[in-house]
CSV table of C-alpha atoms in Angstrom, one decimal:
chain,number,residue,atom,x,y,z
A,1,MET,CA,0.3,0.1,-0.1
A,2,PHE,CA,3.4,2.2,0.1
A,3,ARG,CA,2.4,4.4,-2.7
A,4,PRO,CA,4.7,7.3,-4.6
A,5,LEU,CA,3.3,9.7,-3.5
A,6,THR,CA,0.7,12.2,-6.1
A,7,PRO,CA,0.8,15.9,-6.4
A,8,THR,CA,-2.5,16.5,-4.8
A,9,VAL,CA,-2.3,14.2,-2.2
A,10,LYS,CA,2.0,15.8,-1.9
A,11,ASN,CA,0.1,18.8,-2.0
A,12,ILE,CA,-2.3,18.5,0.6
A,13,LEU,CA,0.2,17.2,3.0
A,14,LEU,CA,3.0,19.7,2.8
A,15,ILE,CA,0.0,22.3,4.2
A,16,THR,CA,-1.9,20.6,6.5
A,17,VAL,CA,2.4,19.1,8.0
A,18,GLY,CA,3.4,23.2,7.0
A,19,MET,CA,0.2,24.6,9.2
A,20,HIS,CA,0.6,22.7,11.8
A,21,ILE,CA,4.4,23.5,12.7
A,22,ILE,CA,3.4,27.5,12.1
A,23,THR,CA,1.0,27.3,14.8
A,24,VAL,CA,2.8,25.0,17.2
A,25,PHE,CA,6.1,26.9,16.5
A,26,PHE,CA,5.6,30.2,15.1
A,27,MET,CA,2.5,31.1,15.7
A,28,PRO,CA,0.0,29.8,18.0
A,29,GLN,CA,-2.5,32.2,17.6
A,30,LEU,CA,-3.6,30.6,14.0
A,31,LYS,CA,-5.3,27.3,15.5
A,32,GLY,CA,-7.6,29.9,17.8
A,33,TRP,CA,-8.6,31.4,14.7
A,34,PHE,CA,-9.0,29.2,12.1
A,35,ALA,CA,-10.3,26.1,14.4
A,36,LEU,CA,-14.1,25.9,13.8
A,37,TYR,CA,-16.1,27.5,16.5
A,38,HIS,CA,-20.2,27.4,17.2
A,39,ILE,CA,-21.5,29.1,15.3
A,40,GLU,CA,-23.6,30.8,18.8
A,41,SER,CA,-20.3,31.8,19.9
A,42,ARG,CA,-17.9,34.7,19.8
A,43,PHE,CA,-15.0,33.8,17.8
A,44,PHE,CA,-17.0,31.7,15.0
A,45,LEU,CA,-16.1,32.6,11.7
A,46,PRO,CA,-17.2,31.7,8.5
A,47,PHE,CA,-13.5,30.7,7.0
A,48,GLN,CA,-14.3,28.8,9.5
A,49,PHE,CA,-15.6,25.9,7.7
A,50,VAL,CA,-12.5,25.8,5.8
A,51,THR,CA,-9.3,26.5,7.9
A,52,TYR,CA,-10.6,24.1,10.9
A,53,MET,CA,-9.2,21.0,8.8
A,54,PHE,CA,-6.1,22.3,8.6
A,55,MET,CA,-5.4,22.2,12.0
A,56,HIS,CA,-4.5,19.5,14.1
A,57,ALA,CA,-4.8,19.3,18.4
A,58,ASP,CA,-1.2,17.4,18.6
A,59,PHE,CA,1.1,15.1,16.4
A,60,TRP,CA,-0.7,12.1,17.0
A,61,HIS,CA,-3.5,13.8,15.6
A,62,LEU,CA,-2.1,15.0,12.8
A,63,PHE,CA,-0.3,12.1,11.7
A,64,SER,CA,-2.8,9.8,12.3
A,65,ASN,CA,-5.3,11.9,10.1
A,66,MET,CA,-2.0,12.6,7.3
A,67,PHE,CA,-1.3,8.4,7.5
A,68,GLY,CA,-4.6,7.8,6.9
A,69,LEU,CA,-4.3,10.5,3.6
A,70,PHE,CA,-0.2,8.8,2.4
A,71,ILE,CA,-2.4,5.2,2.0
A,72,PHE,CA,-5.3,5.7,0.6
A,73,GLY,CA,-5.1,8.6,-1.3
A,74,PRO,CA,-2.6,8.5,-4.4
A,75,LEU,CA,-4.7,5.2,-5.6
A,76,LEU,CA,-7.3,7.0,-5.6
A,77,GLU,CA,-5.8,10.0,-7.4
A,78,GLN,CA,-4.2,8.1,-10.2
A,79,PHE,CA,-7.4,6.3,-10.7
A,80,MET,CA,-10.2,9.5,-10.2
A,81,GLY,CA,-7.8,11.8,-11.1
A,82,PRO,CA,-6.6,15.2,-9.1
A,83,LYS,CA,-9.4,17.4,-9.6
A,84,LYS,CA,-11.7,14.7,-8.1
A,85,ILE,CA,-9.4,13.3,-5.1
A,86,ILE,CA,-9.0,17.9,-3.9
A,87,ILE,CA,-13.3,17.7,-4.3
A,88,LEU,CA,-13.4,15.5,-2.6
A,89,TRP,CA,-11.0,16.1,0.4
A,90,MET,CA,-12.5,19.8,0.7
A,91,VAL,CA,-16.2,18.5,0.1
A,92,CYS,CA,-16.2,16.2,2.4
A,93,GLY,CA,-13.8,17.9,4.8
A,94,ILE,CA,-16.1,21.1,4.3
A,95,GLY,CA,-19.3,19.0,4.7
A,96,SER,CA,-17.9,17.5,8.0
A,97,GLY,CA,-17.7,21.2,9.7
A,98,VAL,CA,-20.8,22.2,8.6
A,99,LEU,CA,-22.9,18.9,9.1
A,100,TYR,CA,-21.6,18.6,13.1
A,101,SER,CA,-22.4,22.5,13.6
A,102,GLY,CA,-25.8,21.7,13.3
A,103,TYR,CA,-25.0,19.3,14.9
A,104,ASN,CA,-23.7,21.3,17.8
A,105,VAL,CA,-27.1,23.8,16.8
A,106,TYR,CA,-29.2,21.0,18.6
A,107,ARG,CA,-26.4,20.2,21.7
A,108,ILE,CA,-26.3,23.5,22.3
A,109,ASN,CA,-30.1,24.5,22.2
A,110,GLN,CA,-30.5,21.6,24.4
A,111,LEU,CA,-28.7,22.8,27.1
A,112,ASN,CA,-30.7,26.2,26.2
A,113,HIS,CA,-34.3,24.4,26.8
A,114,GLN,CA,-32.4,23.7,30.2
A,115,ILE,CA,-31.7,26.6,31.2
A,116,GLU,CA,-34.8,28.4,30.6
A,117,THR,CA,-36.1,25.2,31.9
A,118,PHE,CA,-35.2,26.8,35.6
A,119,SER,CA,-35.3,30.1,34.8
A,120,GLU,CA,-38.4,29.6,34.5
A,121,ASN,CA,-39.2,27.6,38.1
A,122,PRO,CA,-35.9,27.0,39.4
A,123,ASP,CA,-35.9,23.0,41.4
A,124,PRO,CA,-33.9,21.5,42.8
A,125,GLU,CA,-34.4,18.9,41.0
A,126,VAL,CA,-34.0,20.2,37.3
A,127,PHE,CA,-30.4,21.4,38.0
A,128,ASN,CA,-30.0,18.0,39.5
A,129,ARG,CA,-30.4,16.2,36.7
A,130,PHE,CA,-28.4,19.1,33.7
A,131,VAL,CA,-25.6,18.2,36.9
A,132,SER,CA,-25.7,14.9,36.3
A,133,SER,CA,-26.6,14.5,32.7
A,134,ASN,CA,-23.1,17.3,32.0
A,135,ARG,CA,-21.0,15.9,34.9
A,136,HIS,CA,-18.0,15.3,33.1
A,137,LEU,CA,-18.1,19.1,32.5
A,138,PHE,CA,-18.1,20.7,36.2
A,139,ASN,CA,-15.6,20.5,38.9
A,140,PRO,CA,-16.5,18.1,42.3
A,141,SER,CA,-17.2,21.2,44.1
A,142,ILE,CA,-20.6,21.4,42.1
A,143,TYR,CA,-21.7,19.0,45.0
A,144,ASP,CA,-21.4,20.7,47.7
A,145,LEU,CA,-23.8,23.3,45.6
A,146,VAL,CA,-26.3,20.7,44.6
A,147,ASP,CA,-25.9,18.9,47.8
A,148,SER,CA,-26.9,22.9,49.7
A,149,TYR,CA,-29.4,23.6,47.2
A,150,SER,CA,-31.3,20.4,47.0
A,151,ARG,CA,-31.2,21.1,51.5
A,152,ASN,CA,-32.6,24.3,50.5
A,153,PRO,CA,-35.1,24.8,47.2
A,154,ASP,CA,-36.1,28.2,47.6
A,155,ASN,CA,-32.8,30.3,49.1
A,156,PRO,CA,-32.5,33.3,46.3
A,157,GLU,CA,-28.6,32.9,46.5
A,158,LEU,CA,-28.0,29.2,45.9
A,159,ILE,CA,-31.0,29.9,42.9
A,160,ASP,CA,-28.8,32.1,41.3
A,161,ARG,CA,-25.4,30.0,41.8
A,162,ALA,CA,-27.2,27.1,39.9
A,163,LYS,CA,-27.9,29.3,37.3
A,164,SER,CA,-24.6,30.8,37.1
A,165,ARG,CA,-22.9,26.8,36.9
A,166,MET,CA,-25.7,26.2,34.4
A,167,LEU,CA,-24.8,29.8,31.9
A,168,ALA,CA,-21.2,28.2,32.5
A,169,VAL,CA,-21.0,25.1,31.1
A,170,ARG,CA,-23.3,26.3,28.1
A,171,ASP,CA,-20.8,29.5,27.6
A,172,ARG,CA,-18.5,26.5,27.7
A,173,GLN,CA,-19.6,24.1,25.5
A,174,VAL,CA,-20.5,27.3,23.1
A,175,ASN,CA,-17.0,27.6,23.1
A,176,ILE,CA,-15.2,24.0,22.2
A,177,PRO,CA,-13.6,24.7,18.5
A,178,MET,CA,-12.8,21.5,16.4
A,179,VAL,CA,-9.6,21.3,14.3
A,180,GLY,CA,-8.6,17.8,12.7
A,181,ALA,CA,-9.3,16.8,8.8
A,182,SER,CA,-10.9,13.7,9.5
A,183,GLY,CA,-13.8,14.1,8.2
A,184,ALA,CA,-11.8,14.5,5.1
A,185,LEU,CA,-9.9,11.9,5.4
A,186,PHE,CA,-13.2,9.2,6.3
A,187,GLY,CA,-14.9,10.6,2.5
A,188,VAL,CA,-11.5,9.4,1.8
A,189,LEU,CA,-12.0,5.8,3.4
A,190,ILE,CA,-15.5,5.6,1.9
A,191,ALA,CA,-14.5,6.8,-1.5
A,192,PHE,CA,-11.4,3.6,-1.2
A,193,GLY,CA,-13.7,0.7,-0.4
A,194,MET,CA,-16.2,1.7,-2.7
A,195,LEU,CA,-14.6,1.9,-5.9
A,196,PHE,CA,-11.0,-0.8,-4.8
A,197,PRO,CA,-13.8,-2.8,-1.7
A,198,ASN,CA,-11.4,-5.7,-2.5
A,199,THR,CA,-7.9,-4.3,-2.1
A,200,GLN,CA,-6.9,-7.1,0.5
A,201,LEU,CA,-4.9,-4.5,3.1
A,202,PHE,CA,-2.5,-5.5,5.9
A,203,LEU,CA,-3.8,-4.0,9.1
A,204,LEU,CA,-0.6,-4.3,12.1
A,205,PHE,CA,-3.0,-4.4,15.0
A,206,PRO,CA,-3.8,-6.8,14.7
A,207,PRO,CA,-2.0,-8.4,12.0
A,208,MET,CA,-4.2,-9.9,9.6
A,209,PRO,CA,-5.3,-9.4,5.7
A,210,VAL,CA,-8.7,-7.2,5.5
A,211,LYS,CA,-10.2,-6.3,2.4
A,212,ALA,CA,-11.1,-2.4,1.7
A,213,LYS,CA,-14.8,-2.6,2.2
A,214,TYR,CA,-14.5,-4.8,5.4
A,215,LEU,CA,-12.3,-1.5,8.0
A,216,VAL,CA,-14.6,0.5,6.3
A,217,LEU,CA,-17.8,-1.1,6.9
A,218,PHE,CA,-16.1,-1.9,10.9
A,219,TYR,CA,-15.3,2.6,10.9
A,220,GLY,CA,-18.6,3.1,9.7
A,221,LEU,CA,-20.3,1.2,12.2
A,222,TYR,CA,-17.6,2.0,14.8
A,223,THR,CA,-18.3,5.8,14.4
A,224,VAL,CA,-22.3,5.0,14.2
A,225,TYR,CA,-22.0,3.1,17.5
A,226,HIS,CA,-20.1,5.9,19.3
A,227,ILE,CA,-22.3,8.8,18.1
A,228,PHE,CA,-24.8,6.5,20.2
A,229,VAL,CA,-23.7,5.6,23.3
A,230,SER,CA,-22.9,9.1,23.7
A,231,ASN,CA,-19.4,8.9,26.5
A,232,PRO,CA,-19.8,12.5,27.5
A,233,GLU,CA,-15.7,12.4,28.6
A,234,ASP,CA,-15.1,11.7,23.9
A,235,ASN,CA,-13.5,14.6,23.0
A,236,VAL,CA,-13.9,13.0,19.3
A,237,ALA,CA,-16.0,14.4,16.5
A,238,HIS,CA,-17.6,10.5,15.9
A,239,PHE,CA,-20.4,13.2,14.1
A,240,ALA,CA,-18.4,14.4,11.9
A,241,HIS,CA,-16.6,11.2,11.1
A,242,LEU,CA,-20.2,9.7,10.1
A,243,SER,CA,-20.5,13.4,7.3
A,244,GLY,CA,-17.1,12.5,6.1
A,245,LEU,CA,-18.5,8.6,5.5
A,246,VAL,CA,-22.2,10.3,4.5
A,247,ILE,CA,-20.6,12.6,1.5
A,248,GLY,CA,-17.4,10.8,0.3
A,249,ALA,CA,-19.8,7.5,-0.6
A,250,ILE,CA,-22.5,10.7,-2.1
A,251,LEU,CA,-20.0,11.8,-4.1
A,252,VAL,CA,-18.5,8.3,-5.2
A,253,THR,CA,-22.1,7.3,-5.9
A,254,ASN,CA,-23.4,9.6,-8.3
A,255,TRP,CA,-19.3,9.7,-9.7
A,256,LYS,CA,-19.9,6.5,-10.8
A,257,ARG,CA,-22.1,7.3,-13.1
A,258,ASP,CA,-20.1,8.5,-15.5
A,259,ARG,CA,-16.9,6.3,-15.7
A,260,ARG,CA,-16.3,8.9,-17.7
A,261,ASN,CA,-15.8,10.8,-13.8
A,262,PHE,CA,-12.0,8.7,-13.8
A,263,TYR,CA,-9.3,8.3,-15.6
């Protein structure tokens, strides 16, 4: 699977790795500008739907995405041509950011609804449920407030403190950025699985051969599983991964209808 780098894949690798080096060693503030924020965040700018995919959290995040492109990208570019591979990469990356932002709007609206419910009718049970469902976002000291408020439900100071903590959690969620080219990479993975389904790949962990179609299926099911399980301490944007798979599948399906779309 270690094929010579094709021009478009090489350029994507160079640009993405170069941006990581710049943000780590020379201009760290760029990550704050180029990461993708929730549309209600004061840090949100429309161009972030493009730039976020060239930012990465750390070396291993960068390595995993670029290694996947390095493995699967060259054969796809040889088959599809440079125009199609760049369309696939950019459309899946941008589309993943847009769909994930929509998903985030839904999640933040749920928090807003809980806060509005509490504001209209302050109730320790509502606050307790909010803390329980977002416990990973609170310090352990929150349980002192939960206990005090449960014992004194009419205390205006405790009500204000509870509402303030709820608003702080909402604001924190609004200002968590997303970075990485995983959505674009998952578009490449699904394209490879659809165009070369029976290609044998040799995994490192565990060391065994597997057909491309089964590997892509595993990634898809794994992603869907994590979306529904929704581990609150998992910082991976699984919905963005699934979005990349879906968008990539739609693109390739449309292109396959006319063989002239490929070399």
